CSV table of C-alpha atoms and ligand atoms in Angstrom, one decimal:
chain,number,residue,atom,x,y,z
A,33,MET,CA,-65.0,190.0,-92.8
A,34,THR,CA,-62.2,191.8,-90.8
A,35,HIS,CA,-63.0,191.9,-87.2
A,36,LEU,CA,-62.6,195.5,-86.0
A,37,PRO,CA,-60.4,196.3,-82.9
A,38,SER,CA,-62.5,197.2,-79.9
A,39,ASP,CA,-61.5,199.7,-77.2
A,40,GLN,CA,-63.3,197.4,-74.7
A,41,ASN,CA,-60.5,194.9,-74.7
A,42,ALA,CA,-56.9,194.4,-75.7
A,43,SER,CA,-57.6,194.4,-79.5
A,44,GLY,CA,-58.3,198.1,-79.5
A,45,ARG,CA,-56.0,199.4,-76.7
A,46,ASP,CA,-52.3,199.8,-76.4
A,47,LEU,CA,-51.9,198.4,-72.8
A,48,GLY,CA,-48.7,196.4,-72.3
A,49,ALA,CA,-45.2,196.4,-71.1
A,50,GLU,CA,-44.9,200.1,-70.2
A,51,GLU,CA,-48.1,200.0,-68.1
A,52,LEU,CA,-47.0,196.7,-66.4
A,53,ALA,CA,-43.6,198.0,-65.5
A,54,LEU,CA,-45.0,201.2,-63.7
A,55,LEU,CA,-47.7,199.1,-62.1
A,56,GLU,CA,-45.3,196.7,-60.7
A,57,THR,CA,-43.3,199.5,-59.2
A,58,ALA,CA,-46.3,200.9,-57.6
A,59,VAL,CA,-47.4,197.5,-56.2
A,60,ARG,CA,-43.9,196.7,-54.9
A,61,SER,CA,-43.6,200.2,-53.3
A,62,GLY,CA,-46.5,199.1,-51.1
A,63,THR,CA,-48.0,202.6,-51.3
A,64,LEU,CA,-51.3,202.6,-53.2
A,65,THR,CA,-52.7,205.9,-52.0
A,66,SER,CA,-52.0,209.1,-54.0
A,67,THR,CA,-51.7,211.1,-50.7
A,68,LYS,CA,-48.3,209.3,-50.1
A,69,GLY,CA,-47.3,207.9,-53.4
A,70,GLN,CA,-45.4,209.2,-56.5
A,71,PHE,CA,-47.4,208.0,-59.6
A,72,VAL,CA,-50.5,210.3,-59.3
A,73,ALA,CA,-48.3,213.3,-58.6
A,74,GLN,CA,-46.1,212.5,-61.7
A,75,LEU,CA,-49.2,212.0,-63.8
A,76,GLU,CA,-50.4,215.4,-62.8
A,77,GLN,CA,-47.1,217.0,-63.5
A,78,GLU,CA,-46.7,215.4,-66.9
A,79,PHE,CA,-50.3,216.0,-67.9
A,80,ALA,CA,-50.0,219.7,-67.1
A,81,GLU,CA,-46.8,219.9,-69.0
A,82,LEU,CA,-48.2,218.3,-72.0
A,83,LEU,CA,-51.1,220.7,-72.2
A,84,GLY,CA,-49.1,223.7,-71.2
A,85,ALA,CA,-51.5,224.2,-68.1
A,86,GLY,CA,-50.5,225.7,-64.8
A,87,HIS,CA,-52.0,222.8,-62.7
A,88,ALA,CA,-53.5,219.4,-63.1
A,89,VAL,CA,-55.5,217.5,-60.4
A,90,ALA,CA,-56.3,213.8,-61.0
A,91,CYS,CA,-59.6,212.3,-59.7
A,92,ALA,CA,-61.6,209.1,-59.7
A,93,SER,CA,-63.6,209.6,-63.0
A,94,GLY,CA,-64.6,212.1,-65.7
A,95,SER,CA,-67.8,212.6,-63.6
A,96,ALA,CA,-65.6,213.5,-60.6
A,97,ALA,CA,-63.7,215.9,-62.8
A,98,VAL,CA,-66.8,217.8,-63.7
A,99,HIS,CA,-67.9,217.7,-60.1
A,100,ILE,CA,-64.8,219.2,-58.7
A,101,ALA,CA,-64.8,221.8,-61.5
A,102,VAL,CA,-68.3,222.8,-60.6
A,103,ALA,CA,-67.7,222.6,-56.9
A,104,ALA,CA,-64.7,224.9,-57.2
A,105,LEU,CA,-66.9,227.7,-58.5
A,106,ASP,CA,-68.7,227.5,-55.1
A,107,LEU,CA,-72.1,228.5,-56.4
A,108,GLU,CA,-75.4,229.1,-54.6
A,109,PRO,CA,-78.2,226.5,-54.8
A,110,GLY,CA,-80.5,227.4,-57.7
A,111,ASP,CA,-77.7,229.1,-59.7
A,112,GLU,CA,-77.6,228.0,-63.3
A,113,ILE,CA,-75.0,226.6,-65.6
A,114,ILE,CA,-75.6,226.4,-69.3
A,115,THR,CA,-74.6,223.1,-70.8
A,116,THR,CA,-75.5,220.7,-73.6
A,117,PRO,CA,-78.3,218.0,-73.8
A,118,ILE,CA,-76.0,215.8,-75.9
A,119,THR,CA,-73.5,214.5,-73.4
A,120,ASP,CA,-72.7,211.8,-70.9
A,121,MET,CA,-74.8,211.8,-67.7
A,122,GLY,CA,-71.5,212.1,-65.8
A,123,ALA,CA,-71.3,215.7,-67.0
A,124,LEU,CA,-74.7,216.6,-65.7
A,125,ALA,CA,-75.4,214.7,-62.4
A,126,PRO,CA,-72.6,216.6,-60.6
A,127,LEU,CA,-74.4,219.9,-61.2
A,128,LEU,CA,-77.5,218.5,-59.5
A,129,PHE,CA,-75.4,217.2,-56.5
A,130,GLN,CA,-74.1,220.7,-56.2
A,131,GLY,CA,-77.6,222.2,-56.2
A,132,VAL,CA,-76.9,223.8,-59.6
A,133,ILE,CA,-79.6,223.9,-62.3
A,134,PRO,CA,-78.3,222.6,-65.7
A,135,VAL,CA,-79.9,224.8,-68.4
A,136,PHE,CA,-79.6,223.2,-71.7
A,137,ALA,CA,-78.5,225.1,-74.8
A,138,ASP,CA,-79.5,223.7,-78.2
A,139,VAL,CA,-76.6,222.4,-80.5
A,140,ASP,CA,-75.5,222.8,-84.1
A,141,PRO,CA,-77.0,219.7,-85.8
A,142,ALA,CA,-73.9,219.4,-88.0
A,143,THR,CA,-71.6,218.8,-85.0
A,144,LEU,CA,-74.0,218.3,-82.0
A,145,ASN,CA,-71.8,220.9,-80.2
A,146,VAL,CA,-73.2,224.0,-78.4
A,147,THR,CA,-72.4,227.4,-80.1
A,148,ALA,CA,-72.0,230.9,-78.8
A,149,ASP,CA,-75.5,231.7,-80.2
A,150,THR,CA,-77.3,228.7,-78.6
A,151,ILE,CA,-75.6,229.6,-75.2
A,152,ALA,CA,-76.6,233.3,-75.6
A,153,ALA,CA,-80.2,232.2,-76.1
A,154,ARG,CA,-80.2,230.6,-72.6
A,155,LEU,CA,-78.6,233.4,-70.6
A,156,SER,CA,-80.4,234.6,-67.5
A,157,PRO,CA,-79.6,236.7,-64.5
A,158,ARG,CA,-78.9,233.4,-62.7
A,159,THR,CA,-76.3,232.2,-65.3
A,160,ARG,CA,-73.0,231.5,-63.4
A,161,ALA,CA,-70.9,229.5,-65.9
A,162,VAL,CA,-71.1,227.5,-69.1
A,163,ILE,CA,-69.8,224.0,-69.8
A,164,VAL,CA,-68.9,223.2,-73.4
A,165,THR,CA,-68.5,219.6,-74.4
A,166,HIS,CA,-66.2,218.9,-77.4
A,167,LEU,CA,-68.2,215.9,-78.7
A,168,PHE,CA,-66.5,213.1,-80.4
A,169,GLY,CA,-63.3,215.1,-80.3
A,170,CYS,CA,-64.5,217.9,-82.4
A,171,PRO,CA,-63.7,221.3,-80.8
A,172,VAL,CA,-66.6,223.7,-80.1
A,173,ASP,CA,-66.0,227.0,-81.9
A,174,MET,CA,-64.3,228.5,-78.9
A,175,ALA,CA,-63.5,232.1,-79.9
A,176,PRO,CA,-67.1,233.3,-80.0
A,177,VAL,CA,-67.9,231.4,-76.8
A,178,MET,CA,-64.9,233.0,-75.0
A,179,ALA,CA,-66.0,236.5,-76.2
A,180,LEU,CA,-69.5,235.9,-74.9
A,181,ALA,CA,-68.2,234.6,-71.6
A,182,GLY,CA,-65.9,237.6,-71.3
A,183,GLU,CA,-68.7,240.0,-72.1
A,184,HIS,CA,-70.9,238.5,-69.4
A,185,GLY,CA,-68.1,237.7,-66.9
A,186,PHE,CA,-68.7,234.0,-66.3
A,187,PRO,CA,-66.2,231.1,-66.5
A,188,VAL,CA,-66.1,228.4,-69.1
A,189,ILE,CA,-65.6,224.8,-68.1
A,190,GLU,CA,-64.5,222.6,-71.0
A,191,ASP,CA,-65.6,218.9,-71.0
A,192,ALA,CA,-62.7,217.5,-72.9
A,193,ALA,CA,-63.4,213.9,-71.9
A,194,GLN,CA,-63.7,213.0,-75.7
A,195,ALA,CA,-61.2,215.5,-77.0
A,196,PHE,CA,-57.6,214.7,-75.7
A,197,LEU,CA,-55.2,216.8,-77.6
A,198,ALA,CA,-57.7,218.4,-79.9
A,199,GLU,CA,-56.8,222.1,-80.5
A,200,SER,CA,-58.5,225.4,-81.1
A,201,GLN,CA,-56.4,228.4,-82.6
A,202,GLY,CA,-53.2,226.6,-81.6
A,203,ALA,CA,-54.3,226.0,-77.9
A,204,PRO,CA,-55.0,222.5,-76.6
A,205,ILE,CA,-58.6,221.9,-75.9
A,206,GLY,CA,-59.1,222.0,-72.1
A,207,THR,CA,-56.8,225.0,-71.6
A,208,ILE,CA,-58.9,227.7,-73.2
A,209,GLY,CA,-61.7,228.0,-70.6
A,210,SER,CA,-61.1,228.3,-66.9
A,211,ILE,CA,-61.0,224.6,-66.2
A,212,GLY,CA,-60.7,221.6,-68.6
A,213,CYS,CA,-62.1,218.1,-67.6
A,214,PHE,CA,-61.0,214.7,-68.8
A,215,SER,CA,-61.9,211.1,-68.4
A,216,PHE,CA,-59.7,208.0,-68.3
A,217,GLN,CA,-62.7,205.6,-68.6
A,218,GLN,CA,-62.2,202.4,-70.6
A,219,GLY,CA,-63.2,203.8,-73.9
A,220,LYS,CA,-61.5,207.3,-73.9
A,221,HIS,CA,-58.3,208.3,-75.7
A,222,MET,CA,-56.2,207.1,-72.7
A,223,THR,CA,-57.4,204.8,-70.0
A,224,SER,CA,-56.8,203.5,-66.5
A,225,GLY,CA,-60.1,201.7,-66.5
A,226,GLU,CA,-61.7,204.6,-64.6
A,227,GLY,CA,-60.2,207.9,-63.7
A,228,GLY,CA,-60.2,211.6,-64.6
A,229,ILE,CA,-58.2,214.8,-64.4
A,230,VAL,CA,-58.8,218.6,-64.5
A,231,VAL,CA,-56.4,221.3,-65.7
A,232,THR,CA,-56.4,225.1,-64.9
A,233,ASP,CA,-54.1,228.0,-64.8
A,234,ASP,CA,-55.9,229.6,-61.9
A,235,ASP,CA,-54.1,228.9,-58.5
A,236,GLY,CA,-57.3,229.5,-56.4
A,237,LEU,CA,-59.4,227.0,-58.6
A,238,ALA,CA,-56.6,224.5,-58.5
A,239,ARG,CA,-56.4,224.6,-54.6
A,240,ARG,CA,-60.2,224.3,-54.3
A,241,MET,CA,-60.3,221.3,-56.7
A,242,ARG,CA,-57.5,219.6,-55.0
A,243,LEU,CA,-59.3,220.1,-51.7
A,244,PHE,CA,-62.6,218.8,-53.1
A,245,VAL,CA,-60.7,215.5,-54.1
A,246,ASN,CA,-59.5,215.1,-50.6
A,247,LYS,CA,-62.6,215.6,-48.4
A,248,ALA,CA,-61.5,219.3,-48.2
A,249,TRP,CA,-58.7,218.3,-45.8
A,250,GLY,CA,-56.0,220.9,-46.1
A,251,TYR,CA,-53.0,218.5,-46.6
A,252,GLY,CA,-49.7,220.4,-45.9
A,253,ASP,CA,-51.4,223.4,-44.3
A,254,PRO,CA,-50.2,224.6,-40.9
A,255,GLN,CA,-53.6,223.9,-39.3
A,256,PRO,CA,-55.5,221.6,-41.6
A,257,ASP,CA,-59.2,221.0,-41.2
A,258,HIS,CA,-62.1,219.8,-43.3
A,259,TYR,CA,-62.8,223.2,-44.7
A,260,PHE,CA,-66.1,222.5,-46.6
A,261,LEU,CA,-68.4,219.7,-47.8
A,262,ALA,CA,-66.4,217.5,-50.1
A,263,LEU,CA,-65.7,213.9,-51.1
A,264,ASN,CA,-62.9,211.4,-51.5
A,265,TYR,CA,-62.4,211.5,-55.3
A,266,ARG,CA,-58.8,210.3,-55.4
A,267,LEU,CA,-57.2,208.2,-58.1
A,268,THR,CA,-55.2,205.3,-56.7
A,269,GLU,CA,-51.5,204.8,-57.3
A,270,LEU,CA,-52.4,201.7,-59.3
A,271,GLN,CA,-54.6,203.8,-61.7
A,272,GLY,CA,-52.0,206.5,-61.6
A,273,ALA,CA,-49.2,204.2,-62.8
A,274,VAL,CA,-51.2,202.9,-65.7
A,275,ALA,CA,-52.5,206.3,-66.7
A,276,LEU,CA,-48.9,207.7,-66.6
A,277,ALA,CA,-47.8,205.0,-69.1
A,278,GLN,CA,-50.8,205.8,-71.2
A,279,LEU,CA,-50.2,209.5,-71.1
A,280,ARG,CA,-46.7,209.0,-72.5
A,281,LYS,CA,-48.2,207.2,-75.5
A,282,LEU,CA,-51.1,209.7,-75.9
A,283,PRO,CA,-49.4,212.1,-78.6
A,284,ALA,CA,-48.5,209.2,-80.9
A,285,ALA,CA,-51.9,207.6,-80.4
A,286,VAL,CA,-53.8,210.8,-81.2
A,287,LYS,CA,-51.6,211.4,-84.2
A,288,HIS,CA,-52.4,207.9,-85.5
A,289,ARG,CA,-56.1,208.4,-84.9
A,290,ARG,CA,-55.9,211.6,-87.0
A,291,SER,CA,-54.2,210.1,-90.0
A,292,MET,CA,-56.6,207.1,-90.0
A,293,ALA,CA,-59.7,209.4,-89.7
A,294,GLU,CA,-58.4,211.6,-92.5
A,295,ARG,CA,-57.9,208.6,-94.7
A,296,LEU,CA,-61.5,207.3,-93.9
A,297,ALA,CA,-63.0,210.8,-94.5
A,298,GLY,CA,-61.2,211.1,-97.8
A,299,ALA,CA,-62.4,207.7,-98.9
A,300,VAL,CA,-66.1,208.5,-98.5
A,301,GLU,CA,-66.6,212.3,-98.6
A,302,ASP,CA,-67.6,212.3,-102.2
A,303,LEU,CA,-70.7,210.2,-101.4
A,304,PRO,CA,-73.9,212.1,-101.8
A,305,GLY,CA,-76.0,212.6,-98.6
A,306,LEU,CA,-73.0,211.9,-96.3
A,307,SER,CA,-71.1,214.4,-94.2
A,308,THR,CA,-67.7,213.5,-92.5
A,309,PRO,CA,-66.5,215.2,-89.3
A,310,ARG,CA,-65.4,218.8,-89.7
A,311,ALA,CA,-63.6,220.9,-87.1
A,312,PRO,CA,-64.4,224.6,-87.1
A,313,GLU,CA,-62.0,227.0,-88.7
A,314,GLY,CA,-58.6,227.1,-87.0
A,315,ALA,CA,-59.4,223.9,-84.9
A,316,VAL,CA,-58.0,220.4,-84.9
A,317,HIS,CA,-60.2,217.3,-84.3
A,318,SER,CA,-59.0,214.4,-82.2
A,319,TYR,CA,-61.4,211.6,-83.3
A,320,TRP,CA,-62.6,209.9,-80.2
A,321,ARG,CA,-65.2,208.4,-82.5
A,322,PHE,CA,-65.9,208.8,-86.2
A,323,PRO,CA,-69.3,210.3,-86.6
A,324,LEU,CA,-71.0,210.5,-90.0
A,325,TRP,CA,-74.1,212.6,-90.8
A,326,VAL,CA,-76.6,210.9,-93.1
A,327,ASP,CA,-79.2,213.1,-94.9
A,328,PRO,CA,-82.4,211.1,-95.1
A,329,ALA,CA,-83.6,213.4,-98.0
A,330,VAL,CA,-80.7,211.9,-100.1
A,331,VAL,CA,-80.1,208.4,-98.6
A,332,ASP,CA,-83.2,206.4,-98.5
A,333,GLY,CA,-83.9,205.2,-95.0
A,334,GLY,CA,-81.3,207.5,-93.7
A,335,VAL,CA,-79.1,206.6,-90.7
A,336,ASP,CA,-81.1,203.4,-89.9
A,337,TYR,CA,-80.5,202.0,-93.4
A,338,LEU,CA,-76.7,202.7,-93.3
A,339,ALA,CA,-76.5,201.4,-89.7
A,340,ARG,CA,-78.2,198.2,-90.7
A,341,ALA,CA,-76.1,197.7,-93.8
A,342,LEU,CA,-72.8,198.2,-91.8
A,343,ARG,CA,-73.9,196.0,-88.9
A,344,GLU,CA,-74.6,193.2,-91.4
A,345,VAL,CA,-70.9,193.2,-92.2
A,346,ASP,CA,-69.8,193.4,-88.5
A,347,ILE,CA,-69.1,197.1,-88.4
A,348,PRO,CA,-70.9,198.2,-85.1
A,349,ALA,CA,-72.3,201.5,-86.3
A,350,ALA,CA,-74.5,203.2,-83.7
A,351,PRO,CA,-77.3,205.5,-85.0
A,352,ARG,CA,-78.4,208.5,-82.9
A,353,TYR,CA,-75.5,208.3,-80.4
A,354,ILE,CA,-77.2,208.7,-77.0
A,355,GLN,CA,-80.7,208.2,-78.7
A,356,LYS,CA,-82.4,211.2,-76.9
A,357,PRO,CA,-81.4,214.5,-75.4
A,358,ALA,CA,-80.4,214.2,-71.7
A,359,PHE,CA,-83.5,216.2,-70.6
A,360,GLU,CA,-85.6,213.2,-71.7
A,361,THR,CA,-84.0,210.9,-69.3
A,362,GLN,CA,-86.0,210.1,-66.1
A,363,VAL,CA,-83.6,212.0,-64.0
A,364,PHE,CA,-84.6,215.2,-65.6
A,365,ALA,CA,-88.1,214.4,-67.0
A,366,GLU,CA,-89.3,213.1,-63.6
A,367,GLN,CA,-86.9,215.1,-61.5
A,368,ASN,CA,-85.7,212.0,-59.7
A,369,THR,CA,-83.1,213.4,-57.3
A,370,PHE,CA,-83.1,213.3,-53.5
A,371,GLY,CA,-86.0,211.3,-52.0
A,372,SER,CA,-89.3,212.9,-53.2
A,373,SER,CA,-87.9,216.4,-52.8
A,374,ARG,CA,-87.2,217.1,-56.5
A,375,TRP,CA,-84.4,219.3,-55.1
A,376,PRO,CA,-82.7,221.3,-56.6
A,377,PHE,CA,-85.3,221.6,-59.5
A,378,THR,CA,-87.6,223.1,-56.8
A,379,LEU,CA,-85.3,226.1,-56.9
A,380,ALA,CA,-85.4,226.6,-60.7
A,381,ASP,CA,-87.1,229.3,-62.7
A,382,PRO,CA,-89.7,227.6,-64.9
A,383,GLU,CA,-87.9,229.0,-67.9
A,384,ALA,CA,-84.8,227.1,-67.0
A,385,VAL,CA,-86.5,223.7,-66.9
A,386,ASP,CA,-88.7,224.1,-69.9
A,387,TYR,CA,-87.6,221.2,-72.1
A,388,SER,CA,-90.2,221.7,-74.9
A,389,PRO,CA,-88.9,220.0,-78.0
A,390,SER,CA,-89.4,223.2,-80.0
A,391,ARG,CA,-86.5,224.7,-78.2
A,392,TYR,CA,-84.2,222.0,-79.4
A,393,PRO,CA,-84.5,221.7,-83.3
A,394,GLY,CA,-80.7,221.3,-83.7
A,395,ALA,CA,-80.4,218.5,-81.0
A,396,TYR,CA,-83.3,216.5,-82.5
A,397,GLN,CA,-82.1,216.9,-86.1
A,398,GLY,CA,-78.5,216.2,-85.2
A,399,LEU,CA,-79.3,213.0,-83.3
A,400,ASP,CA,-81.6,211.8,-86.1
A,401,GLN,CA,-78.8,212.1,-88.7
A,402,VAL,CA,-75.8,211.1,-86.8
A,403,LEU,CA,-74.2,207.6,-87.2
A,404,VAL,CA,-71.3,206.9,-84.8
A,405,LEU,CA,-68.6,204.6,-86.0
A,406,PRO,CA,-66.2,203.0,-83.5
A,407,PHE,CA,-62.6,204.4,-83.6
A,408,ASN,CA,-59.4,203.6,-81.6
A,409,GLU,CA,-55.7,203.7,-81.9
A,410,GLN,CA,-55.4,200.2,-83.2
A,411,PHE,CA,-57.4,201.0,-86.4
A,412,THR,CA,-55.1,200.4,-89.4
A,413,ALA,CA,-55.3,201.6,-93.0
A,414,GLU,CA,-56.7,198.2,-93.9
A,415,HIS,CA,-59.6,198.6,-91.3
A,416,VAL,CA,-60.6,202.1,-92.5
A,417,ASP,CA,-60.4,200.9,-96.0
A,418,VAL,CA,-62.8,198.1,-95.3
A,419,ILE,CA,-65.1,200.5,-93.5
A,420,ALA,CA,-65.0,202.9,-96.4
A,421,GLY,CA,-65.6,200.1,-99.0
A,422,GLU,CA,-68.7,198.9,-97.0
A,423,ILE,CA,-70.1,202.5,-96.7
A,424,ARG,CA,-69.6,203.0,-100.4
A,425,ALA,CA,-71.2,199.6,-101.2
A,426,ALA,CA,-74.2,200.4,-99.0
A,427,LEU,CA,-74.8,203.8,-100.6
A,428,GLU,CA,-74.0,203.0,-104.2
A,429,GLY,CA,-75.4,199.5,-104.3
A,430,ARG,CA,-73.3,196.6,-105.1
B,144,PLP,C1,-67.0,209.8,-70.6
B,144,PLP,C2,-67.6,211.2,-70.4
B,144,PLP,C3,-67.8,211.8,-69.2
B,144,PLP,C4,-67.8,211.0,-67.9
B,144,PLP,O1,-66.6,210.3,-67.7
B,144,PLP,P1,-66.6,209.1,-66.6
B,144,PLP,O2,-65.2,208.8,-66.5
B,144,PLP,O3,-67.3,208.0,-67.4
B,144,PLP,O4,-67.2,209.4,-65.4
B,144,PLP,C5,-68.2,213.1,-69.1
B,144,PLP,N1,-68.4,213.8,-70.3
B,144,PLP,C6,-68.1,213.2,-71.5
B,144,PLP,C7,-68.4,214.1,-72.6
B,144,PLP,C8,-67.8,212.0,-71.6
B,144,PLP,O5,-67.6,211.4,-72.8
């Protein structure tokens, strides 16, 4: 059996001479902090240029990216942000640290993404923003979301951690809302081990986000001070050097992922009971992972059967992605926050923290039917053909 490349080590990553060369320059310069060095600044400039964004601000992680985005909105404790229960905890914890109540919208079971309709169902007088997560690299259907946000006058934050260079109506994902957030964690489209970056066209938001990364110290101001509560969320020059080399490879890496994903989808899409990833009309997927949807009414044993069959031949297929919606984790279910205070949940309207399963039919159905296949830039035609052959064998019988 072919051993599939893994993004957890060199087999599935493109880390080599380019990264080492920039890293060596960074080390030899002796300047490892971004407040004095060149690499993080250069990374920000090239990232903003690639996306056509006005500003980019690098930071320590994707979680930090979401945190600085939320902090930039300067909300009141108890204010609400509508988000998704199918995401990384790093996209939710920052809201609680800022005293904001995450209000979970349901998702479309066919993508596990929020929609304008599921967001609209959770609007309240305390809604101050929405975070849309482009899960697995599949864009949220942005036009109706932006129309809804415009109508109600709240900003949209895009969590693009899984959607580097995905597009919607010709615009890069991350540049459609007010702020786009990205992660450079080991398993993302580009990596420096850990790291993150945000983009925005808004000068005021860019300044607040840059301050939040720097303990709100006004570097370069005539009379700098620590203007408000903030953290040190800086990326180091070491990470900046590696991320810069990775960024320069990103367009080719995403192009390759797309062509391999299309090959894989084309090879299995005729199989009954199976759905391959589909971007909404006018959008382009960037395939962080390759999710399949398995209809248990057609495929006996559903997602568990197919996962088991693929695992037997060394294809690490993961049924149910994160297993359960975020509101079922102990953080939310037991409101484990600061000491025994339960703050900021104590400020929430009961409606905002009502996690009854009946509110989330899409989330439960989608998780029950999704099978996440690994994917990375080192997958070749041979790898995807083997995967497709094994899926076919499992579903059609040998
Ligand atoms: C990875 C990820 C994050 C968090 O990024 P970290 O760099 O791990 O902190 C946030 N949101 C989504 C959707 C992610 O996939």
